[in-house]
PDB file of C-alpha atoms in Angstrom:
ATOM      1  CA  MET A   1     -12.122 -12.397 -12.592  1.00  0.00           C
ATOM      2  CA  SER A   2     -11.866 -11.257  -9.005  1.00  0.00           C
ATOM      3  CA  ALA A   3     -13.053  -8.039  -7.401  1.00  0.00           C
ATOM      4  CA  PRO A   4     -10.690  -5.030  -7.476  1.00  0.00           C
ATOM      5  CA  TYR A   5      -8.613  -4.641  -4.348  1.00  0.00           C
ATOM      6  CA  ILE A   6      -5.832  -2.633  -2.704  1.00  0.00           C
ATOM      7  CA  ARG A   7      -2.668  -4.315  -1.462  1.00  0.00           C
ATOM      8  CA  ASP A   8       0.814  -3.369  -0.299  1.00  0.00           C
ATOM      9  CA  MET A   9       3.243  -2.453  -3.049  1.00  0.00           C
ATOM     10  CA  ASN A  10       6.263  -4.690  -3.624  1.00  0.00           C
ATOM     11  CA  PRO A  11       9.364  -4.422  -5.864  1.00  0.00           C
ATOM     12  CA  ASN A  12       7.614  -6.354  -8.638  1.00  0.00           C
ATOM     13  CA  ASP A  13       5.186  -3.427  -8.960  1.00  0.00           C
ATOM     14  CA  LEU A  14       7.852  -0.827  -9.751  1.00  0.00           C
ATOM     15  CA  GLN A  15       7.501  -1.057 -13.527  1.00  0.00           C
ATOM     16  CA  ASP A  16       3.725  -0.574 -13.375  1.00  0.00           C
ATOM     17  CA  VAL A  17       3.987   2.208 -10.801  1.00  0.00           C
ATOM     18  CA  THR A  18       6.600   4.022 -12.886  1.00  0.00           C
ATOM     19  CA  LEU A  19       4.389   3.812 -15.974  1.00  0.00           C
ATOM     20  CA  ILE A  20       1.334   5.073 -14.076  1.00  0.00           C
ATOM     21  CA  HIS A  21       3.382   7.959 -12.667  1.00  0.00           C
ATOM     22  CA  GLN A  22       4.466   8.934 -16.180  1.00  0.00           C
ATOM     23  CA  GLN A  23       0.865   8.844 -17.388  1.00  0.00           C
ATOM     24  CA  ALA A  24      -0.488  10.774 -14.413  1.00  0.00           C
ATOM     25  CA  PHE A  25       2.282  13.412 -14.218  1.00  0.00           C
ATOM     26  CA  PRO A  26       3.631  13.778 -17.778  1.00  0.00           C
ATOM     27  CA  ASN A  27       5.479  17.089 -17.393  1.00  0.00           C
ATOM     28  CA  PHE A  28       6.565  16.906 -13.779  1.00  0.00           C
ATOM     29  CA  PHE A  29      10.213  17.157 -12.791  1.00  0.00           C
ATOM     30  CA  MET A  30      10.633  13.574 -11.581  1.00  0.00           C
ATOM     31  CA  THR A  31       8.939  12.276 -14.726  1.00  0.00           C
ATOM     32  CA  LEU A  32      11.285  14.266 -16.932  1.00  0.00           C
ATOM     33  CA  LEU A  33      14.259  12.625 -15.230  1.00  0.00           C
ATOM     34  CA  GLY A  34      13.119   9.310 -16.699  1.00  0.00           C
ATOM     35  CA  SER A  35      12.026   5.810 -15.734  1.00  0.00           C
ATOM     36  CA  PRO A  36      15.258   4.760 -13.958  1.00  0.00           C
ATOM     37  CA  PHE A  37      14.998   7.717 -11.585  1.00  0.00           C
ATOM     38  CA  LEU A  38      11.326   7.075 -10.844  1.00  0.00           C
ATOM     39  CA  SER A  39      11.951   3.399 -10.243  1.00  0.00           C
ATOM     40  CA  ARG A  40      14.837   4.201  -7.890  1.00  0.00           C
ATOM     41  CA  TYR A  41      12.709   6.701  -5.975  1.00  0.00           C
ATOM     42  CA  TYR A  42       9.782   4.353  -5.443  1.00  0.00           C
ATOM     43  CA  LEU A  43      12.130   1.533  -4.464  1.00  0.00           C
ATOM     44  CA  THR A  44      13.685   3.833  -1.856  1.00  0.00           C
ATOM     45  CA  VAL A  45      10.231   4.569  -0.443  1.00  0.00           C
ATOM     46  CA  LEU A  46       9.567   0.840  -0.266  1.00  0.00           C
ATOM     47  CA  GLU A  47      12.859   0.276   1.538  1.00  0.00           C
ATOM     48  CA  TYR A  48      12.000   2.814   4.233  1.00  0.00           C
ATOM     49  CA  GLU A  49      10.642   0.859   7.192  1.00  0.00           C
ATOM     50  CA  LYS A  50       7.826   3.317   7.943  1.00  0.00           C
ATOM     51  CA  SER A  51       6.514   3.742   4.421  1.00  0.00           C
ATOM     52  CA  ILE A  52       2.916   3.263   3.372  1.00  0.00           C
ATOM     53  CA  SER A  53       2.959   2.028  -0.219  1.00  0.00           C
ATOM     54  CA  LEU A  54      -0.217   0.778  -1.867  1.00  0.00           C
ATOM     55  CA  VAL A  55      -1.349  -0.362  -5.290  1.00  0.00           C
ATOM     56  CA  TYR A  56      -4.850  -0.732  -6.707  1.00  0.00           C
ATOM     57  CA  VAL A  57      -5.425  -3.912  -8.710  1.00  0.00           C
ATOM     58  CA  ASP A  58      -8.417  -4.184 -11.046  1.00  0.00           C
ATOM     59  CA  ALA A  59     -10.645  -7.200 -11.673  1.00  0.00           C
ATOM     60  CA  SER A  60      -8.295  -8.420 -14.422  1.00  0.00           C
ATOM     61  CA  GLY A  61      -5.267  -8.330 -12.156  1.00  0.00           C
ATOM     62  CA  ASN A  62      -3.770  -5.157 -13.632  1.00  0.00           C
ATOM     63  CA  THR A  63      -2.197  -2.519 -11.390  1.00  0.00           C
ATOM     64  CA  ILE A  64      -3.932   0.746 -12.300  1.00  0.00           C
ATOM     65  CA  GLY A  65      -3.231   3.026  -9.349  1.00  0.00           C
ATOM     66  CA  PHE A  66      -0.870   3.621  -6.472  1.00  0.00           C
ATOM     67  CA  ALA A  67      -0.351   5.759  -3.372  1.00  0.00           C
ATOM     68  CA  VAL A  68       2.908   6.130  -1.472  1.00  0.00           C
ATOM     69  CA  GLY A  69       4.076   8.065   1.541  1.00  0.00           C
ATOM     70  CA  PHE A  70       5.788   7.700   4.865  1.00  0.00           C
ATOM     71  CA  LEU A  71       5.542   8.327   8.559  1.00  0.00           C
ATOM     72  CA  GLU A  72       8.191  10.490  10.258  1.00  0.00           C
ATOM     73  CA  PRO A  73       9.109  12.413   7.080  1.00  0.00           C
ATOM     74  CA  SER A  74      12.303  13.861   8.566  1.00  0.00           C
ATOM     75  CA  ASN A  75      13.596  10.327   9.082  1.00  0.00           C
ATOM     76  CA  PHE A  76      12.614   9.393   5.544  1.00  0.00           C
ATOM     77  CA  TYR A  77      14.573  12.310   4.085  1.00  0.00           C
ATOM     78  CA  LYS A  78      17.548  11.317   6.216  1.00  0.00           C
ATOM     79  CA  PHE A  79      17.193   7.794   4.792  1.00  0.00           C
ATOM     80  CA  LEU A  80      16.940   9.277   1.294  1.00  0.00           C
ATOM     81  CA  ARG A  81      20.144  11.271   1.796  1.00  0.00           C
ATOM     82  CA  GLU A  82      21.914   8.069   2.811  1.00  0.00           C
ATOM     83  CA  LYS A  83      20.847   6.555  -0.518  1.00  0.00           C
ATOM     84  CA  ILE A  84      21.951   9.571  -2.583  1.00  0.00           C
ATOM     85  CA  PHE A  85      24.712   7.723  -4.445  1.00  0.00           C
ATOM     86  CA  GLN A  86      22.158   5.252  -5.785  1.00  0.00           C
ATOM     87  CA  PHE A  87      20.431   8.188  -7.493  1.00  0.00           C
ATOM     88  CA  LEU A  88      23.548   9.520  -9.219  1.00  0.00           C
ATOM     89  CA  LEU A  89      23.413   7.371 -12.360  1.00  0.00           C
ATOM     90  CA  PRO A  90      19.633   7.773 -12.927  1.00  0.00           C
ATOM     91  CA  THR A  91      19.991  11.520 -12.355  1.00  0.00           C
ATOM     92  CA  LEU A  92      22.934  11.810 -14.749  1.00  0.00           C
ATOM     93  CA  ASN A  93      21.005   9.868 -17.389  1.00  0.00           C
ATOM     94  CA  GLY A  94      18.150  12.319 -17.082  1.00  0.00           C
ATOM     95  CA  LEU A  95      20.511  15.293 -17.177  1.00  0.00           C
ATOM     96  CA  VAL A  96      22.242  14.058 -20.344  1.00  0.00           C
ATOM     97  CA  ARG A  97      18.895  13.849 -22.106  1.00  0.00           C
ATOM     98  CA  LYS A  98      17.561  17.109 -20.637  1.00  0.00           C
ATOM     99  CA  PRO A  99      20.418  19.431 -19.556  1.00  0.00           C
ATOM    100  CA  TYR A 100      17.950  22.200 -18.683  1.00  0.00           C
ATOM    101  CA  LEU A 101      16.941  20.172 -15.617  1.00  0.00           C
ATOM    102  CA  LEU A 102      20.223  20.984 -13.850  1.00  0.00           C
ATOM    103  CA  LYS A 103      18.757  23.902 -11.893  1.00  0.00           C
ATOM    104  CA  ASN A 104      15.807  21.786 -10.762  1.00  0.00           C
ATOM    105  CA  ILE A 105      18.113  18.928  -9.769  1.00  0.00           C
ATOM    106  CA  LEU A 106      20.216  21.202  -7.584  1.00  0.00           C
ATOM    107  CA  ALA A 107      17.110  22.734  -6.027  1.00  0.00           C
ATOM    108  CA  GLY A 108      15.701  19.277  -5.340  1.00  0.00           C
ATOM    109  CA  PHE A 109      18.920  18.171  -3.696  1.00  0.00           C
ATOM    110  CA  LEU A 110      18.936  21.230  -1.461  1.00  0.00           C
ATOM    111  CA  ARG A 111      15.279  20.711  -0.547  1.00  0.00           C
ATOM    112  CA  VAL A 112      15.858  17.087   0.464  1.00  0.00           C
ATOM    113  CA  ASN A 113      18.962  18.080   2.387  1.00  0.00           C
ATOM    114  CA  LYS A 114      17.015  20.768   4.223  1.00  0.00           C
ATOM    115  CA  SER A 115      14.057  18.456   4.965  1.00  0.00           C
ATOM    116  CA  LYS A 116      11.438  21.142   5.506  1.00  0.00           C
ATOM    117  CA  SER A 117      10.219  21.470   9.053  1.00  0.00           C
ATOM    118  CA  GLY A 118       6.555  21.736   8.045  1.00  0.00           C
ATOM    119  CA  ASN A 119       6.564  18.172   6.797  1.00  0.00           C
ATOM    120  CA  SER A 120       8.979  16.893   9.409  1.00  0.00           C
ATOM    121  CA  ALA A 121       6.986  17.602  12.545  1.00  0.00           C
ATOM    122  CA  GLU A 122       6.892  14.820  15.090  1.00  0.00           C
ATOM    123  CA  GLY A 123       3.927  12.519  14.638  1.00  0.00           C
ATOM    124  CA  SER A 124       3.254  13.487  11.023  1.00  0.00           C
ATOM    125  CA  CYS A 125       2.830  11.413   7.900  1.00  0.00           C
ATOM    126  CA  GLU A 126       3.478  12.632   4.363  1.00  0.00           C
ATOM    127  CA  LEU A 127       1.601  11.578   1.234  1.00  0.00           C
ATOM    128  CA  SER A 128       4.311  11.720  -1.405  1.00  0.00           C
ATOM    129  CA  SER A 129       2.454  10.645  -4.521  1.00  0.00           C
ATOM    130  CA  ILE A 130      -0.878   9.238  -5.624  1.00  0.00           C
ATOM    131  CA  GLY A 131      -1.521   8.349  -9.250  1.00  0.00           C
ATOM    132  CA  VAL A 132      -4.057   6.496 -11.364  1.00  0.00           C
ATOM    133  CA  ALA A 133      -3.879   5.255 -14.925  1.00  0.00           C
ATOM    134  CA  LYS A 134      -7.187   6.905 -15.809  1.00  0.00           C
ATOM    135  CA  LYS A 135      -8.736   9.902 -14.069  1.00  0.00           C
ATOM    136  CA  GLY A 136     -12.402  10.133 -13.168  1.00  0.00           C
ATOM    137  CA  THR A 137     -12.751   6.502 -12.100  1.00  0.00           C
ATOM    138  CA  GLY A 138     -12.902   7.098  -8.347  1.00  0.00           C
ATOM    139  CA  ILE A 139      -9.787   4.986  -7.790  1.00  0.00           C
ATOM    140  CA  GLY A 140      -7.812   7.944  -6.491  1.00  0.00           C
ATOM    141  CA  LYS A 141     -10.392   8.560  -3.770  1.00  0.00           C
ATOM    142  CA  VAL A 142     -10.390   4.884  -2.750  1.00  0.00           C
ATOM    143  CA  LEU A 143      -6.590   4.875  -2.552  1.00  0.00           C
ATOM    144  CA  LEU A 144      -6.513   8.126  -0.593  1.00  0.00           C
ATOM    145  CA  ARG A 145      -9.040   6.928   1.964  1.00  0.00           C
ATOM    146  CA  ARG A 146      -7.143   3.686   2.500  1.00  0.00           C
ATOM    147  CA  PHE A 147      -3.884   5.622   2.845  1.00  0.00           C
ATOM    148  CA  VAL A 148      -5.464   7.958   5.411  1.00  0.00           C
ATOM    149  CA  GLU A 149      -6.835   4.992   7.339  1.00  0.00           C
ATOM    150  CA  LEU A 150      -3.433   3.302   7.538  1.00  0.00           C
ATOM    151  CA  CYS A 151      -1.662   6.553   8.332  1.00  0.00           C
ATOM    152  CA  PHE A 152      -3.808   7.170  11.399  1.00  0.00           C
ATOM    153  CA  LEU A 153      -3.887   3.507  12.442  1.00  0.00           C
ATOM    154  CA  LYS A 154      -0.098   3.702  12.610  1.00  0.00           C
ATOM    155  CA  GLY A 155      -0.365   6.591  15.050  1.00  0.00           C
ATOM    156  CA  ALA A 156       0.193   9.699  12.937  1.00  0.00           C
ATOM    157  CA  LYS A 157      -1.274  12.904  14.357  1.00  0.00           C
ATOM    158  CA  ASN A 158      -1.677  14.472  10.932  1.00  0.00           C
ATOM    159  CA  LEU A 159      -1.209  13.784   7.234  1.00  0.00           C
ATOM    160  CA  MET A 160       0.590  16.334   5.060  1.00  0.00           C
ATOM    161  CA  LEU A 161       0.915  16.759   1.306  1.00  0.00           C
ATOM    162  CA  THR A 162       2.116  19.435  -1.101  1.00  0.00           C
ATOM    163  CA  THR A 163       0.721  20.233  -4.547  1.00  0.00           C
ATOM    164  CA  ASP A 164       0.760  23.090  -7.057  1.00  0.00           C
ATOM    165  CA  LEU A 165      -1.085  26.197  -5.928  1.00  0.00           C
ATOM    166  CA  HIS A 166      -1.933  27.596  -9.374  1.00  0.00           C
ATOM    167  CA  ASN A 167      -3.938  26.025 -12.219  1.00  0.00           C
ATOM    168  CA  ASN A 168      -4.616  23.058  -9.989  1.00  0.00           C
ATOM    169  CA  ASP A 169      -8.101  23.710  -8.647  1.00  0.00           C
ATOM    170  CA  SER A 170      -9.442  20.225  -9.328  1.00  0.00           C
ATOM    171  CA  VAL A 171      -6.649  18.521  -7.369  1.00  0.00           C
ATOM    172  CA  ILE A 172      -6.833  20.974  -4.469  1.00  0.00           C
ATOM    173  CA  GLY A 173     -10.614  20.620  -4.471  1.00  0.00           C
ATOM    174  CA  PHE A 174     -10.286  16.844  -4.412  1.00  0.00           C
ATOM    175  CA  TYR A 175      -8.193  16.913  -1.252  1.00  0.00           C
ATOM    176  CA  LYS A 176     -10.304  19.565   0.423  1.00  0.00           C
ATOM    177  CA  SER A 177     -13.424  17.483  -0.258  1.00  0.00           C
ATOM    178  CA  GLU A 178     -11.740  14.747   1.789  1.00  0.00           C
ATOM    179  CA  GLY A 179     -11.212  17.066   4.748  1.00  0.00           C
ATOM    180  CA  PHE A 180      -7.747  18.512   4.057  1.00  0.00           C
ATOM    181  CA  MET A 181      -7.124  22.124   5.064  1.00  0.00           C
ATOM    182  CA  GLN A 182      -4.509  24.596   3.868  1.00  0.00           C
ATOM    183  CA  ALA A 183      -1.493  24.576   6.190  1.00  0.00           C
ATOM    184  CA  GLY A 184       0.898  26.881   4.346  1.00  0.00           C
ATOM    185  CA  ILE A 185       2.529  27.981   1.108  1.00  0.00           C
ATOM    186  CA  ASP A 186       5.889  26.738  -0.142  1.00  0.00           C
ATOM    187  CA  VAL A 187       7.953  28.224  -2.990  1.00  0.00           C
ATOM    188  CA  ARG A 188      10.064  25.859  -5.083  1.00  0.00           C
ATOM    189  CA  GLY A 189      11.912  27.809  -7.730  1.00  0.00           C
ATOM    190  CA  ASN A 190       9.210  29.370  -9.902  1.00  0.00           C
ATOM    191  CA  ARG A 191       6.475  27.149  -8.465  1.00  0.00           C
ATOM    192  CA  GLU A 192       4.192  28.128  -5.609  1.00  0.00           C
ATOM    193  CA  MET A 193       2.994  25.068  -3.731  1.00  0.00           C
ATOM    194  CA  ILE A 194       0.144  24.704  -1.281  1.00  0.00           C
ATOM    195  CA  GLN A 195       0.633  22.554   1.790  1.00  0.00           C
ATOM    196  CA  LEU A 196      -2.481  20.664   2.859  1.00  0.00           C
ATOM    197  CA  MET A 197      -3.040  18.875   6.149  1.00  0.00           C
ATOM    198  CA  LEU A 198      -5.545  16.406   7.528  1.00  0.00           C
ATOM    199  CA  ARG A 199      -5.624  15.981  11.312  1.00  0.00           C
ATOM    200  CA  ASN A 200      -6.224  12.648  12.994  1.00  0.00           C
ATOM    201  CA  PRO A 201      -9.762  12.960  14.404  1.00  0.00           C
ATOM    202  CA  ASN A 202      -8.783  10.729  17.330  1.00  0.00           C
TER     203      ASN A 202
END
């Protein structure tokens, strides 16, 4: 056995990352759309030239956590829009199984198309998703700190993320304990989201 370590994500990790996402976020919109959609999303992040995509590998060689995000979020969402046709089949598969997701799908499309200015500011980096197979292990904190380090080493002035505002105290507390501050409130359908920001100390 070797010591646990963090490395860059690659396409061979997509199956593990998709499974971890489903375990970590069981009732979230992207999860409900199904594995093909999740796999397509994380592959798109990987394909973006300014992404930061990490996986945590345990002593047995198993991938048990991940963190993904990107510098210059406005450019990422432009890149995502250019890939929109590659999402059609995964999205339709999810919609056939769960027709009630139609409203969320349309809202998500509009949000990506709009590319919110708060996360698109020049010099910013966005943490899109961080997930671990088992909570309470400290792996999330290790992944976050490595992500922050790389984000600022690559020249970002700040790091942004968005998470649920209500019934989410432990997650919000986790980020605030790492120095994140509230930067705003976003409303997505019936969900109120809190925007958190961490400034580059340099």
